[in-house]
Short mmCIF file of C-alpha atoms in Angstrom, two decimals:
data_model
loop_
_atom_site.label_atom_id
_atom_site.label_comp_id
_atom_site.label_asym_id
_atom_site.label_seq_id
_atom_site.Cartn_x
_atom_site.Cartn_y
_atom_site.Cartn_z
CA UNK A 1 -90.60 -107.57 71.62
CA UNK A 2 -87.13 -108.26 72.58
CA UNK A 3 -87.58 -105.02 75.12
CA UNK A 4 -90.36 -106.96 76.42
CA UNK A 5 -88.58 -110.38 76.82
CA UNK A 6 -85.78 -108.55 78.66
CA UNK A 7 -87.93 -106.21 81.18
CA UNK A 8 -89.63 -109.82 82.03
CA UNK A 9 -86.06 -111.69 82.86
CA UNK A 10 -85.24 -109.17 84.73
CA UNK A 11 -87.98 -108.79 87.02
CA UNK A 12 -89.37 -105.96 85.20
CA UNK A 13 -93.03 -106.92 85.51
CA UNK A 14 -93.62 -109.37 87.61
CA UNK A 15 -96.72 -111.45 87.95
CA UNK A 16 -96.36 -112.74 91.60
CA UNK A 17 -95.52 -110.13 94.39
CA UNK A 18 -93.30 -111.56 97.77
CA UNK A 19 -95.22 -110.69 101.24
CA UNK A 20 -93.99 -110.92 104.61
CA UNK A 21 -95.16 -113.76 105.54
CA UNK A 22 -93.55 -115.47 102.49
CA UNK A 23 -90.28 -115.60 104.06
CA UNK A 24 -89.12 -118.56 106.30
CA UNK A 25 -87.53 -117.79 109.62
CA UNK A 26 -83.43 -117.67 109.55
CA UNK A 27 -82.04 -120.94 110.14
CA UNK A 28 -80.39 -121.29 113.37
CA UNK A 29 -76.87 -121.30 113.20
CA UNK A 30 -75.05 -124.30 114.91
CA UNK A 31 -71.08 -124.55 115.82
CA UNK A 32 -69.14 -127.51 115.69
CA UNK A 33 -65.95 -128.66 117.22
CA UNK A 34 -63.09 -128.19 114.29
CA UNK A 35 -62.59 -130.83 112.31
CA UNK A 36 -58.82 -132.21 110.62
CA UNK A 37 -58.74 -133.84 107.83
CA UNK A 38 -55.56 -135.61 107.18
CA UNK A 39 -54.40 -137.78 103.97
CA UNK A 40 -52.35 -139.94 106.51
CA UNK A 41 -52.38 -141.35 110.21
CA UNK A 42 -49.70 -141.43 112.67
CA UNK A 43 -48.82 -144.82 111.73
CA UNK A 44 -48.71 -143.97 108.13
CA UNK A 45 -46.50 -140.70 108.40
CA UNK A 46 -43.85 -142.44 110.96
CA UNK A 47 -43.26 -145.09 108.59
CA UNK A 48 -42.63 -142.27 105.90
CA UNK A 49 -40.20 -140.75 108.87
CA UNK A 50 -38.63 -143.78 109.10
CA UNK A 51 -38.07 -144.14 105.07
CA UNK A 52 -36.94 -140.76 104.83
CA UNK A 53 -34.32 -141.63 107.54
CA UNK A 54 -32.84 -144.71 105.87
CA UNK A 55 -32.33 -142.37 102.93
CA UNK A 56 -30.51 -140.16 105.13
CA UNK A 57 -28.38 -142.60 106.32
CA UNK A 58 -27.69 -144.42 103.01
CA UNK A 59 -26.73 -140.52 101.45
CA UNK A 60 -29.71 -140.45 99.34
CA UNK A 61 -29.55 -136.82 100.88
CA UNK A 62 -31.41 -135.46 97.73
CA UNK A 63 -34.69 -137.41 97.94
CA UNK A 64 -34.43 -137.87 101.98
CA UNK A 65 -34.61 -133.65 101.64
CA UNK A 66 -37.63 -133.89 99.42
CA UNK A 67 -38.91 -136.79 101.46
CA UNK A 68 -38.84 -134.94 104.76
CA UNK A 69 -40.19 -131.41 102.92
CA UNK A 70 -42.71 -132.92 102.50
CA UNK A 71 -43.56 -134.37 106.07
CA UNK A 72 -43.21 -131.44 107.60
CA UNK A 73 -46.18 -129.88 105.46
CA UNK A 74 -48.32 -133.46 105.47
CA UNK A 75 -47.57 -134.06 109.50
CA UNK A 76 -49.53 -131.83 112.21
CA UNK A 77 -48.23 -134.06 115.16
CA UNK A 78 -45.75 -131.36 116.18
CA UNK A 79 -43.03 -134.38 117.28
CA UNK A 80 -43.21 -135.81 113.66
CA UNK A 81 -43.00 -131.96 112.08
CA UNK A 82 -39.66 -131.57 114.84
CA UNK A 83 -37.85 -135.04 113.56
CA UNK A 84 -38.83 -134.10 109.92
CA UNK A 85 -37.24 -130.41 110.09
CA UNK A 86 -34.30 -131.31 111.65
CA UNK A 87 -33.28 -134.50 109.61
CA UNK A 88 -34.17 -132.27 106.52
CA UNK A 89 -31.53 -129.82 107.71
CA UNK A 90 -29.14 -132.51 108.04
CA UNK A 91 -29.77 -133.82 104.17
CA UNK A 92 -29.68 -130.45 103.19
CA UNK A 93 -26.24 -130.39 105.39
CA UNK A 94 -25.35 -133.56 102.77
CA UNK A 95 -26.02 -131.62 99.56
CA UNK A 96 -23.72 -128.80 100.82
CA UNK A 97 -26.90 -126.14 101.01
CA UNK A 98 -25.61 -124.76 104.65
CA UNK A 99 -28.16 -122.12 104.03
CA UNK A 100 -31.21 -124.43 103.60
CA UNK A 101 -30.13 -126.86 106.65
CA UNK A 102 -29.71 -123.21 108.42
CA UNK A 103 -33.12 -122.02 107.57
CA UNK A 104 -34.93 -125.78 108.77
CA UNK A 105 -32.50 -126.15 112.29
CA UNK A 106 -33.86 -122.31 112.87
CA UNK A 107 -37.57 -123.17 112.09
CA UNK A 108 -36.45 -126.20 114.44
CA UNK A 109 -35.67 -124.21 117.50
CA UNK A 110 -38.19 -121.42 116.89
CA UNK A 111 -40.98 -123.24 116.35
CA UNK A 112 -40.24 -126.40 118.67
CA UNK A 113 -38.11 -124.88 121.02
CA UNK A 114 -39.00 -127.32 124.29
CA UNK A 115 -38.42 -130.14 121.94
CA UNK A 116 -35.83 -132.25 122.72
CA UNK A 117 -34.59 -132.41 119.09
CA UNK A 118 -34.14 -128.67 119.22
CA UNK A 119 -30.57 -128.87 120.98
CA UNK A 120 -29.32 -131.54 118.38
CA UNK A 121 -30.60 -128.38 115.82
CA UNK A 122 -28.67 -125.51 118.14
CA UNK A 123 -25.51 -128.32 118.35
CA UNK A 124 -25.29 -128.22 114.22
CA UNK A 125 -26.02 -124.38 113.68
CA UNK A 126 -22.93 -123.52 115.87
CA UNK A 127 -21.22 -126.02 113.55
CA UNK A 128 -22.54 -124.57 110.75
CA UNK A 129 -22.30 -120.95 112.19
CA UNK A 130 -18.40 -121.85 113.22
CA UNK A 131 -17.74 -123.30 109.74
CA UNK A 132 -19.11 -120.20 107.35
CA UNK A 133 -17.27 -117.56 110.46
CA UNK A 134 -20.41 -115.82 111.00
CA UNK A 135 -19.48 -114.58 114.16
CA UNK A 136 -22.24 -112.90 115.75
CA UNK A 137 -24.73 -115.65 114.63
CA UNK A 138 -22.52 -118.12 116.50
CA UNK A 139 -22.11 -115.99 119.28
CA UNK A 140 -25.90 -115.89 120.11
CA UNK A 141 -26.69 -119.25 118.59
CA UNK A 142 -24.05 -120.43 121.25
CA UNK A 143 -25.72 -118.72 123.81
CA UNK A 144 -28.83 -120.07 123.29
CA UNK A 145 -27.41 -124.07 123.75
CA UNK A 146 -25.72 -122.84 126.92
CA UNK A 147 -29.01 -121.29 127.97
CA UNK A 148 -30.18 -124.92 127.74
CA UNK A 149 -31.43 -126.82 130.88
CA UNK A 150 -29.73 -130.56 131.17
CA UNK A 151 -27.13 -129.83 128.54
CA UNK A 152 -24.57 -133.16 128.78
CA UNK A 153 -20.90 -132.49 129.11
CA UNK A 154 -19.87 -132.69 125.59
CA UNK A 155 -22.20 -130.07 124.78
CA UNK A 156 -22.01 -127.53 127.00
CA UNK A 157 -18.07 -127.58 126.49
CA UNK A 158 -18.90 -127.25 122.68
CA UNK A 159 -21.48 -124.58 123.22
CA UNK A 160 -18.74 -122.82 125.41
CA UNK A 161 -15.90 -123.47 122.94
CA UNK A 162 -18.22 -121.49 120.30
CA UNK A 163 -18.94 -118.45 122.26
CA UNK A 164 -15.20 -118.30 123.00
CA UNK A 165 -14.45 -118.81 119.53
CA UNK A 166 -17.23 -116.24 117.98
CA UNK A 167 -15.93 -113.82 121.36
CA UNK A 168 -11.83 -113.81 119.89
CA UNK A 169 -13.04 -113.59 116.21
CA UNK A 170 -15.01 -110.44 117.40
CA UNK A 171 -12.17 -109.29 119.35
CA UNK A 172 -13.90 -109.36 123.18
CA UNK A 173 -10.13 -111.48 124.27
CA UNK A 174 -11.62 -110.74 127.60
CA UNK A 175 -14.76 -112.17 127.22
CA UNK A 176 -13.60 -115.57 125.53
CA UNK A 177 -10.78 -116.03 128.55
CA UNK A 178 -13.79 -116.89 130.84
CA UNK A 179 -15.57 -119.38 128.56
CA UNK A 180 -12.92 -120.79 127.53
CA UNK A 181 -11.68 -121.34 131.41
CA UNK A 182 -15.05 -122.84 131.91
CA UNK A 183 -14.65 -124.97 129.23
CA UNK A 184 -10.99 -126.29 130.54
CA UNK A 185 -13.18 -126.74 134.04
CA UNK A 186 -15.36 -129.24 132.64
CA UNK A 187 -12.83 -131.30 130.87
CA UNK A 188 -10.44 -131.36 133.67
CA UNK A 189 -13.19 -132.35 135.93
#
């Protein structure tokens, strides 16, 4: 009996046979633009910005990190992700995690690079970069601000102090004598 009940569930013997004509033509199938679904609007995720920034500036670097984290996964306006990655690096700056801050001003410039935030990101790392005497990171991180297209004054001298600095600390004297003559150019001028 049991043999019986199981050769019946599973199609064993089966009282009703499929034809051809039973089955229904394939359903065409249909594209549609992509849709995103977001949990916020604009509005809604530059007023967190904007929170996340007076934390900054108060010193509440802990929560403004995990405040601007946080954008920067919610966010996919790519200006909002840019202002959220580098303030983060700058509250991560605050706590004294130079590696972190390092890690979001380099997802910064990589992933924004045309952004205008992005030189305020290359400005810190040499800063950081100068700070921890990682010489060949400041060296090219250097080069990349000077590589920069409108670059004020102040920067470009302090884009050109770094290389010079990162050049003597890697022993190219040479080298560093003609940034740091352009540098003395710019003041004096």
């Amino acid at each position: 009996m049991a043999a019986a009940l199981l050769l019946t569930a599973c199609g064993g013997h089966s009282s009703s046979h499929m034809t051809a004509a039973d089955v229904s033509e394939p359903i065409p199938v249909q594209q549609l633009a992509p849709i995103t679904i977001t949990a916020y609007t604009t509005r809604e995720l530059l007023a967190q910005l904007e929170r996340a920034r007076a934390l900054l500036i108060e010193g509440a670097y802990d929560e403004a990190a995990k405040a601007l984290d946080r954008l920067m996964r919610l966010a996919d306006d790519p200006q909002i992700v840019a202002l959220a990655t580098h303030d983060a690096g700058t509250a991560y700056e605050g706590l004294g995690q130079r590696d972190v801050a390092i890690e979001r001003y380099r997802d910064l410039v990589t992933r924004y690079p045309s952004a205008p935030i992005a030189k305020n990101a290359l400005v810190r790392l040499t800063r950081i970069y100068g700070h921890l005497e990682r010489w060949k990171l400041l060296e090219q991180n250097a080069e990349l601000l000077l590589e920069r297209e409108g670059l004020p004054v102040m920067d470009r001298i302090e884009g050109l102090g770094a290389m010079a600095l990162a050049l003597v600390e890697q022993s190219h004297i040479d080298r560093a004598r003609i940034f740091v003559a352009k540098a003395q150019e710019l003041i004096e001028h």
